[in-house]
Amino acid sequence: MQHFKNNPEYSNTDHVLNPKLFEEAYESIKNWSGYQPSPLQDLNGMANELGVNKIYFKDESERFGLKSFKSLGGAYAVVRVLKEHLQTKHQGQEITDEDLKSGKYAEELKNFTVVTATDGNHGRSVAWGAHECGINCKIYMHKGVSKSRGIAVELLGAEVVWVDGNYDDSLVRVKHDAIENEWYIISDTSYDGYTYVPKFVMAGYTVMTYEIAKQMEEEQIPTHIIVQGGVGGLAGAVCAHMAAIWKEHRPRFVIVEPETADCLYQSAKAGKPTMVDIKVETLMGGLSCGEPSTIGWNILKDNTDDFITISDDNIKSAMRLIAMGVGGDHGVEAGESGVAGIAALMEIKDNDEMRAALGINTDSRILLFGTEGATDPELYKDIVGS
């Protein structure tokens, strides 16, 4: 494990991610068919096992049947892009989510194509959004992504384009093909010249934080939030919204990444966005990202307290532990990337120096994000056994 203690300025992020976007996303998504808040699990047995006071675990294992928080982001961005496209064509006429999903504009949209690069879950969300709205979709996956994740996307009617290399190579290919064919990129990462759509993706993620604020009304505010890194889209959205909700009572914000894909950790050390060359793929496939999102980084650089990296060593054990339930806990289905926070706490359980550096002790109340369930069923069965 590596740790970098940041010196955040706790700056206001409204200029990066307008709070109005959060509200618009929540008001839209809460009315979608099948919407219900995901559980906030109290893992009291796990907390006792890992030497902390409380663990709150936001369980995204059943979200919209896609088994991932990503279903909130990509699909919402598809809806927003289509609505704005049609409003422009129809001179500002109001277009509703229901209009899109009912097929009212099917003829106009028959040649509309959305594309994205993905490690799995984001692509599935984009494919689902495209399917719901009746448009064309192409999902670019690198060879490190399991075939079962590709099949899940194809079952939603999207075409999978396999790319040699890693996630960043698939992103390069998407950019090229989208320009050449006039397709619309729905990416969960932002980069120079492409920041508009990723804000919708990030806004979709804050449905989770709206829910958490309501679910914790009778609880104590956490002392720590540990959230997965990746490109920084999820972390940036959670950080911005939780800071807006809890203001001066904001918890200590900790980002956890795989040690082989630690672009945010390296960026924090360098003081600027830094790309890493992923030579060894992590078991935490959804976090295998080598280049930070510019929007995410602009939030995190001034608002994150700690950046840590972990090995894959505790991932399988964490998946089994949370699945069986500890000390009376309800068993929770959590995939490889979904247990990163649990694995981090397992790694520091007997490391007094690291616990002190992170300010974690027996009084700590920690909020974790179970970002995915068994999104790769075969791998999950191999690890957990059922």
Short mmCIF file of C-alpha atoms in Angstrom, two decimals:
data_model
loop_
_atom_site.label_atom_id
_atom_site.label_comp_id
_atom_site.label_asym_id
_atom_site.label_seq_id
_atom_site.Cartn_x
_atom_site.Cartn_y
_atom_site.Cartn_z
CA MET A 1 0.00 0.00 0.00
CA GLN A 2 1.12 3.52 -0.81
CA HIS A 3 -0.27 6.68 0.77
CA PHE A 4 -0.08 10.33 -0.24
CA LYS A 5 -1.38 12.90 2.22
CA ASN A 6 -2.78 15.79 0.24
CA ASN A 7 -3.17 19.34 1.54
CA PRO A 8 -6.59 20.23 0.17
CA GLU A 9 -7.88 23.78 0.01
CA TYR A 10 -11.51 22.56 0.24
CA SER A 11 -12.43 24.86 -2.61
CA ASN A 12 -15.95 25.37 -3.89
CA THR A 13 -16.53 23.18 -6.97
CA ASP A 14 -19.64 24.89 -8.35
CA HIS A 15 -17.66 26.30 -11.28
CA VAL A 16 -16.54 22.78 -12.22
CA LEU A 17 -19.77 20.88 -11.67
CA ASN A 18 -22.85 23.10 -11.35
CA PRO A 19 -25.14 21.89 -8.50
CA LYS A 20 -28.12 22.42 -10.79
CA LEU A 21 -26.90 19.40 -12.76
CA PHE A 22 -27.24 17.23 -9.63
CA GLU A 23 -30.85 18.26 -9.10
CA GLU A 24 -31.80 17.79 -12.76
CA ALA A 25 -30.31 14.29 -12.80
CA TYR A 26 -32.12 13.25 -9.63
CA GLU A 27 -35.47 14.65 -10.81
CA SER A 28 -35.11 12.76 -14.09
CA ILE A 29 -33.81 9.40 -12.88
CA LYS A 30 -36.15 9.03 -9.89
CA ASN A 31 -39.04 8.90 -12.37
CA TRP A 32 -37.57 6.17 -14.57
CA SER A 33 -39.33 2.82 -14.63
CA GLY A 34 -37.73 0.47 -12.12
CA TYR A 35 -36.13 3.19 -10.03
CA GLN A 36 -35.75 2.62 -6.32
CA PRO A 37 -33.03 3.81 -3.94
CA SER A 38 -30.24 1.30 -3.49
CA PRO A 39 -29.69 0.06 0.08
CA LEU A 40 -27.25 1.65 2.51
CA GLN A 41 -26.10 -1.39 4.43
CA ASP A 42 -24.92 -1.16 8.03
CA LEU A 43 -22.00 -3.61 8.20
CA ASN A 44 -21.58 -3.62 11.97
CA GLY A 45 -19.98 -7.06 12.07
CA MET A 46 -17.51 -6.07 9.35
CA ALA A 47 -16.74 -2.86 11.22
CA ASN A 48 -15.93 -4.80 14.37
CA GLU A 49 -13.79 -7.24 12.38
CA LEU A 50 -11.79 -4.39 10.80
CA GLY A 51 -11.40 -2.29 13.94
CA VAL A 52 -13.67 0.68 13.23
CA ASN A 53 -16.92 1.92 14.77
CA LYS A 54 -19.25 1.84 11.74
CA ILE A 55 -19.17 0.85 8.08
CA TYR A 56 -21.94 2.16 5.82
CA PHE A 57 -21.93 0.33 2.47
CA LYS A 58 -23.87 1.81 -0.46
CA ASP A 59 -24.97 -1.36 -2.22
CA GLU A 60 -25.31 -0.88 -5.99
CA SER A 61 -25.52 -4.60 -6.79
CA GLU A 62 -29.09 -4.43 -8.15
CA ARG A 63 -29.34 -0.92 -9.62
CA PHE A 64 -31.78 -1.02 -12.56
CA GLY A 65 -30.92 -4.69 -13.07
CA LEU A 66 -27.52 -3.67 -14.48
CA LYS A 67 -25.84 -4.36 -11.11
CA SER A 68 -23.71 -1.22 -11.09
CA PHE A 69 -23.81 2.45 -10.14
CA LYS A 70 -22.75 3.11 -13.73
CA SER A 71 -26.35 2.62 -14.82
CA LEU A 72 -27.04 6.06 -13.34
CA GLY A 73 -24.44 7.85 -15.46
CA GLY A 74 -24.12 6.60 -19.03
CA ALA A 75 -27.84 6.07 -19.59
CA TYR A 76 -28.67 9.50 -18.19
CA ALA A 77 -26.07 11.12 -20.45
CA VAL A 78 -27.63 9.38 -23.47
CA VAL A 79 -31.04 10.79 -22.53
CA ARG A 80 -29.66 14.32 -22.04
CA VAL A 81 -27.76 14.31 -25.34
CA LEU A 82 -30.80 13.10 -27.25
CA LYS A 83 -33.11 15.64 -25.63
CA GLU A 84 -30.77 18.51 -26.47
CA HIS A 85 -30.34 17.21 -30.04
CA LEU A 86 -34.10 17.12 -30.57
CA GLN A 87 -34.74 20.44 -28.84
CA THR A 88 -32.31 22.07 -31.26
CA LYS A 89 -34.09 20.52 -34.24
CA HIS A 90 -37.51 21.46 -32.90
CA GLN A 91 -36.58 25.02 -31.92
CA GLY A 92 -36.58 24.58 -28.17
CA GLN A 93 -39.70 22.44 -27.89
CA GLU A 94 -39.74 20.53 -24.61
CA ILE A 95 -38.72 16.90 -25.02
CA THR A 96 -39.44 14.54 -22.14
CA ASP A 97 -37.78 11.29 -21.11
CA GLU A 98 -41.09 9.59 -21.84
CA ASP A 99 -41.10 11.01 -25.40
CA LEU A 100 -37.73 9.39 -26.06
CA LYS A 101 -38.57 6.02 -24.57
CA SER A 102 -42.01 5.80 -26.18
CA GLY A 103 -40.53 5.91 -29.68
CA LYS A 104 -42.16 9.23 -30.54
CA TYR A 105 -38.99 10.37 -32.33
CA ALA A 106 -37.83 6.96 -33.57
CA GLU A 107 -37.88 7.93 -37.24
CA GLU A 108 -35.80 11.05 -36.63
CA LEU A 109 -33.28 9.13 -34.56
CA LYS A 110 -32.91 6.02 -36.71
CA ASN A 111 -29.38 7.02 -37.80
CA PHE A 112 -28.29 8.45 -34.45
CA THR A 113 -25.37 6.47 -33.00
CA VAL A 114 -23.71 6.73 -29.59
CA VAL A 115 -20.34 5.18 -28.80
CA THR A 116 -18.03 4.78 -25.83
CA ALA A 117 -14.96 2.98 -24.57
CA THR A 118 -15.41 0.87 -21.44
CA ASP A 119 -14.04 -1.72 -19.04
CA GLY A 120 -17.58 -3.08 -18.87
CA ASN A 121 -20.12 -1.34 -16.63
CA HIS A 122 -20.19 2.12 -18.23
CA GLY A 123 -20.62 0.57 -21.67
CA ARG A 124 -23.49 -1.51 -20.41
CA SER A 125 -25.19 1.63 -19.09
CA VAL A 126 -24.74 3.46 -22.41
CA ALA A 127 -26.04 0.42 -24.28
CA TRP A 128 -29.07 0.25 -21.96
CA GLY A 129 -29.78 3.95 -22.45
CA ALA A 130 -29.51 3.56 -26.22
CA HIS A 131 -31.79 0.51 -26.13
CA GLU A 132 -34.39 2.35 -24.05
CA CYS A 133 -34.35 5.26 -26.53
CA GLY A 134 -34.24 3.10 -29.66
CA ILE A 135 -30.95 4.36 -31.11
CA ASN A 136 -27.78 2.72 -32.44
CA CYS A 137 -24.89 1.98 -30.10
CA LYS A 138 -21.29 0.76 -30.44
CA ILE A 139 -19.24 -0.20 -27.40
CA TYR A 140 -15.44 -0.40 -27.61
CA MET A 141 -13.82 -2.92 -25.25
CA HIS A 142 -10.16 -3.81 -24.90
CA LYS A 143 -8.93 -7.40 -24.88
CA GLY A 144 -8.55 -7.38 -21.09
CA VAL A 145 -12.33 -7.17 -20.65
CA SER A 146 -14.07 -10.51 -20.14
CA LYS A 147 -16.22 -11.93 -22.92
CA SER A 148 -19.20 -12.16 -20.55
CA ARG A 149 -19.18 -8.36 -20.16
CA GLY A 150 -19.24 -8.06 -23.94
CA ILE A 151 -22.17 -10.47 -24.17
CA ALA A 152 -24.10 -8.43 -21.58
CA VAL A 153 -23.75 -5.38 -23.82
CA GLU A 154 -24.73 -7.29 -26.97
CA LEU A 155 -27.89 -8.53 -25.26
CA LEU A 156 -28.94 -4.87 -25.07
CA GLY A 157 -28.64 -4.56 -28.85
CA ALA A 158 -25.27 -2.81 -29.00
CA GLU A 159 -22.35 -3.79 -31.21
CA VAL A 160 -19.10 -4.59 -29.40
CA VAL A 161 -15.85 -3.51 -31.08
CA TRP A 162 -12.83 -5.29 -29.59
CA VAL A 163 -9.58 -3.32 -29.42
CA ASP A 164 -6.03 -4.51 -28.78
CA GLY A 165 -4.33 -3.01 -25.72
CA ASN A 166 -5.93 -1.50 -22.62
CA TYR A 167 -8.75 0.92 -21.79
CA ASP A 168 -6.78 3.96 -22.89
CA ASP A 169 -6.13 2.34 -26.28
CA SER A 170 -9.85 1.73 -26.73
CA LEU A 171 -10.54 5.38 -25.87
CA VAL A 172 -8.10 6.54 -28.57
CA ARG A 173 -9.87 4.33 -31.11
CA VAL A 174 -13.31 5.65 -30.11
CA LYS A 175 -12.22 9.27 -30.56
CA HIS A 176 -10.93 8.51 -34.06
CA ASP A 177 -13.94 6.50 -35.23
CA ALA A 178 -16.49 8.93 -33.77
CA ILE A 179 -15.01 11.87 -35.67
CA GLU A 180 -14.81 9.88 -38.89
CA ASN A 181 -18.41 8.65 -38.70
CA GLU A 182 -20.09 11.60 -36.91
CA TRP A 183 -21.07 9.48 -33.93
CA TYR A 184 -21.74 10.89 -30.45
CA ILE A 185 -19.27 9.92 -27.74
CA ILE A 186 -20.84 9.22 -24.34
CA SER A 187 -17.71 8.92 -22.21
CA ASP A 188 -17.39 8.78 -18.44
CA THR A 189 -14.01 10.46 -18.66
CA SER A 190 -13.29 14.03 -19.75
CA TYR A 191 -10.27 15.35 -21.60
CA ASP A 192 -9.16 18.50 -23.41
CA GLY A 193 -11.98 19.54 -25.73
CA TYR A 194 -14.46 17.05 -24.27
CA THR A 195 -16.02 18.06 -20.97
CA TYR A 196 -19.70 18.69 -21.66
CA VAL A 197 -21.15 15.15 -21.78
CA PRO A 198 -19.08 13.72 -18.88
CA LYS A 199 -20.73 16.28 -16.59
CA PHE A 200 -24.07 14.58 -17.25
CA VAL A 201 -22.52 11.19 -16.48
CA MET A 202 -21.13 12.52 -13.18
CA ALA A 203 -24.43 14.21 -12.34
CA GLY A 204 -26.17 10.86 -12.76
CA TYR A 205 -23.87 9.35 -10.16
CA THR A 206 -25.01 11.87 -7.56
CA VAL A 207 -28.39 10.14 -7.36
CA MET A 208 -26.48 7.88 -4.95
CA THR A 209 -25.43 10.79 -2.78
CA TYR A 210 -28.96 12.24 -2.74
CA GLU A 211 -30.12 8.86 -1.49
CA ILE A 212 -27.34 8.59 1.09
CA ALA A 213 -28.18 12.01 2.55
CA LYS A 214 -31.77 10.83 3.09
CA GLN A 215 -30.80 7.38 4.32
CA MET A 216 -28.43 8.83 6.92
CA GLU A 217 -30.79 11.44 8.36
CA GLU A 218 -30.93 9.60 11.67
CA GLU A 219 -27.28 8.55 11.58
CA GLN A 220 -24.06 10.30 12.44
CA ILE A 221 -22.15 11.86 9.56
CA PRO A 222 -19.23 9.59 8.57
CA THR A 223 -15.74 10.53 9.64
CA HIS A 224 -14.34 9.11 6.38
CA ILE A 225 -15.52 8.49 2.83
CA ILE A 226 -13.42 5.94 0.95
CA VAL A 227 -14.24 5.87 -2.74
CA GLN A 228 -12.78 4.11 -5.76
CA GLY A 229 -10.53 6.05 -8.12
CA GLY A 230 -10.68 4.93 -11.76
CA VAL A 231 -10.58 8.05 -13.95
CA GLY A 232 -12.01 10.12 -11.11
CA GLY A 233 -15.55 10.65 -12.39
CA LEU A 234 -17.29 8.84 -9.54
CA ALA A 235 -14.91 10.23 -6.93
CA GLY A 236 -15.28 13.77 -8.25
CA ALA A 237 -19.08 13.57 -8.29
CA VAL A 238 -19.27 12.10 -4.78
CA CYS A 239 -16.74 14.59 -3.41
CA ALA A 240 -18.47 17.63 -4.92
CA HIS A 241 -21.96 16.64 -3.80
CA MET A 242 -21.08 15.37 -0.32
CA ALA A 243 -19.11 18.56 0.35
CA ALA A 244 -22.15 20.59 -0.72
CA ILE A 245 -24.43 18.53 1.53
CA TRP A 246 -22.30 18.36 4.67
CA LYS A 247 -20.29 21.59 4.21
CA GLU A 248 -18.04 22.23 7.24
CA HIS A 249 -18.93 18.79 8.60
CA ARG A 250 -17.58 17.08 5.51
CA PRO A 251 -15.85 13.75 6.17
CA ARG A 252 -12.22 13.03 5.41
CA PHE A 253 -12.12 12.08 1.73
CA VAL A 254 -9.93 9.13 0.72
CA ILE A 255 -9.43 7.77 -2.80
CA VAL A 256 -8.39 4.15 -3.27
CA GLU A 257 -6.84 2.77 -6.48
CA PRO A 258 -5.15 -0.43 -7.67
CA GLU A 259 -1.37 -0.11 -7.38
CA THR A 260 -1.04 -1.03 -11.08
CA ALA A 261 -3.52 1.66 -12.23
CA ASP A 262 -2.87 4.62 -9.94
CA CYS A 263 -3.26 7.66 -12.17
CA LEU A 264 -4.90 9.79 -9.45
CA TYR A 265 -2.27 8.89 -6.84
CA GLN A 266 0.51 9.73 -9.30
CA SER A 267 -1.27 12.96 -10.27
CA ALA A 268 -1.51 13.98 -6.61
CA LYS A 269 2.19 13.33 -6.09
CA ALA A 270 3.10 15.29 -9.23
CA GLY A 271 0.63 18.09 -8.55
CA LYS A 272 -0.80 17.81 -12.06
CA PRO A 273 -2.73 15.28 -14.18
CA THR A 274 -0.42 12.35 -14.83
CA MET A 275 -1.01 9.37 -17.10
CA VAL A 276 0.29 5.93 -16.13
CA ASP A 277 1.12 3.09 -18.50
CA ILE A 278 -0.81 0.03 -17.31
CA LYS A 279 1.47 -2.95 -17.83
CA VAL A 280 -0.32 -5.44 -15.56
CA GLU A 281 -4.12 -5.60 -15.44
CA THR A 282 -5.66 -5.49 -11.97
CA LEU A 283 -8.40 -7.85 -10.84
CA MET A 284 -10.39 -4.66 -10.17
CA GLY A 285 -11.17 -4.34 -13.88
CA GLY A 286 -13.47 -1.33 -13.53
CA LEU A 287 -10.60 0.65 -12.00
CA SER A 288 -8.02 -0.17 -14.66
CA CYS A 289 -7.66 3.38 -15.97
CA GLY A 290 -4.41 5.13 -16.82
CA GLU A 291 -5.49 8.72 -17.47
CA PRO A 292 -7.41 11.03 -15.08
CA SER A 293 -10.61 12.75 -16.13
CA THR A 294 -9.96 16.49 -16.30
CA ILE A 295 -13.24 17.37 -14.56
CA GLY A 296 -12.73 14.77 -11.88
CA TRP A 297 -9.16 15.89 -11.26
CA ASN A 298 -10.13 19.57 -11.03
CA ILE A 299 -12.46 18.66 -8.16
CA LEU A 300 -10.23 16.13 -6.42
CA LYS A 301 -6.96 18.02 -6.42
CA ASP A 302 -8.31 20.61 -3.97
CA ASN A 303 -10.79 18.47 -2.05
CA THR A 304 -9.22 15.06 -1.44
CA ASP A 305 -7.43 14.43 1.84
CA ASP A 306 -5.72 11.15 1.04
CA PHE A 307 -4.79 9.05 -1.99
CA ILE A 308 -3.99 5.38 -1.37
CA THR A 309 -3.18 2.39 -3.55
CA ILE A 310 -3.84 -1.26 -2.76
CA SER A 311 -2.75 -4.59 -4.19
CA ASP A 312 -5.12 -7.25 -5.47
CA ASP A 313 -4.18 -9.50 -2.54
CA ASN A 314 -7.31 -8.90 -0.44
CA ILE A 315 -9.90 -8.53 -3.21
CA LYS A 316 -11.05 -12.15 -3.34
CA SER A 317 -11.13 -12.42 0.45
CA ALA A 318 -13.13 -9.20 0.68
CA MET A 319 -15.68 -10.50 -1.85
CA ARG A 320 -16.12 -13.73 0.08
CA LEU A 321 -16.27 -11.99 3.45
CA ILE A 322 -18.96 -9.52 2.48
CA ALA A 323 -20.94 -12.19 0.63
CA MET A 324 -21.21 -14.49 3.63
CA GLY A 325 -21.80 -11.67 6.12
CA VAL A 326 -19.70 -11.15 9.25
CA GLY A 327 -20.94 -11.09 12.83
CA GLY A 328 -24.61 -11.06 11.89
CA ASP A 329 -24.27 -8.75 8.86
CA HIS A 330 -26.59 -9.25 5.91
CA GLY A 331 -24.62 -10.86 3.08
CA VAL A 332 -23.97 -8.49 0.16
CA GLU A 333 -23.12 -9.29 -3.45
CA ALA A 334 -20.13 -7.17 -4.42
CA GLY A 335 -17.86 -7.54 -7.44
CA GLU A 336 -14.13 -7.03 -7.77
CA SER A 337 -14.19 -3.24 -8.05
CA GLY A 338 -17.02 -2.96 -5.54
CA VAL A 339 -14.94 -4.20 -2.60
CA ALA A 340 -11.95 -1.86 -3.01
CA GLY A 341 -12.84 0.03 0.18
CA ILE A 342 -13.23 -3.18 2.19
CA ALA A 343 -9.93 -4.48 0.80
CA ALA A 344 -8.22 -1.23 1.81
CA LEU A 345 -9.50 -1.55 5.39
CA MET A 346 -8.35 -5.17 5.45
CA GLU A 347 -4.89 -4.09 4.30
CA ILE A 348 -4.51 -1.51 7.09
CA LYS A 349 -6.21 -3.54 9.83
CA ASP A 350 -2.92 -4.40 11.56
CA ASN A 351 -0.89 -1.48 10.19
CA ASP A 352 -0.89 1.03 13.03
CA GLU A 353 1.26 3.50 11.10
CA MET A 354 -1.11 3.60 8.11
CA ARG A 355 -4.20 3.77 10.31
CA ALA A 356 -2.70 6.75 12.12
CA ALA A 357 -1.76 8.41 8.82
CA LEU A 358 -5.38 8.10 7.64
CA GLY A 359 -6.86 9.05 11.00
CA ILE A 360 -8.72 5.73 11.21
CA ASN A 361 -9.36 4.23 14.64
CA THR A 362 -12.01 2.40 16.65
CA ASP A 363 -14.21 5.52 16.65
CA SER A 364 -14.19 5.94 12.85
CA ARG A 365 -17.45 5.83 10.88
CA ILE A 366 -16.65 4.98 7.28
CA LEU A 367 -18.83 5.31 4.17
CA LEU A 368 -17.95 2.90 1.35
CA PHE A 369 -19.36 2.45 -2.15
CA GLY A 370 -20.22 -1.05 -3.35
CA THR A 371 -20.04 0.09 -6.92
CA GLU A 372 -20.94 -3.21 -8.56
CA GLY A 373 -22.44 -6.60 -7.93
CA ALA A 374 -21.65 -9.72 -9.95
CA THR A 375 -21.30 -7.89 -13.26
CA ASP A 376 -19.03 -10.72 -14.42
CA PRO A 377 -21.06 -13.73 -13.19
CA GLU A 378 -18.50 -16.35 -14.18
CA LEU A 379 -15.65 -14.60 -12.40
CA TYR A 380 -17.84 -13.94 -9.36
CA LYS A 381 -18.78 -17.61 -9.14
CA ASP A 382 -15.14 -18.66 -9.45
CA ILE A 383 -14.18 -16.36 -6.56
CA VAL A 384 -17.15 -16.53 -4.21
CA GLY A 385 -18.48 -19.95 -5.12
CA SER A 386 -22.10 -19.08 -5.89
#
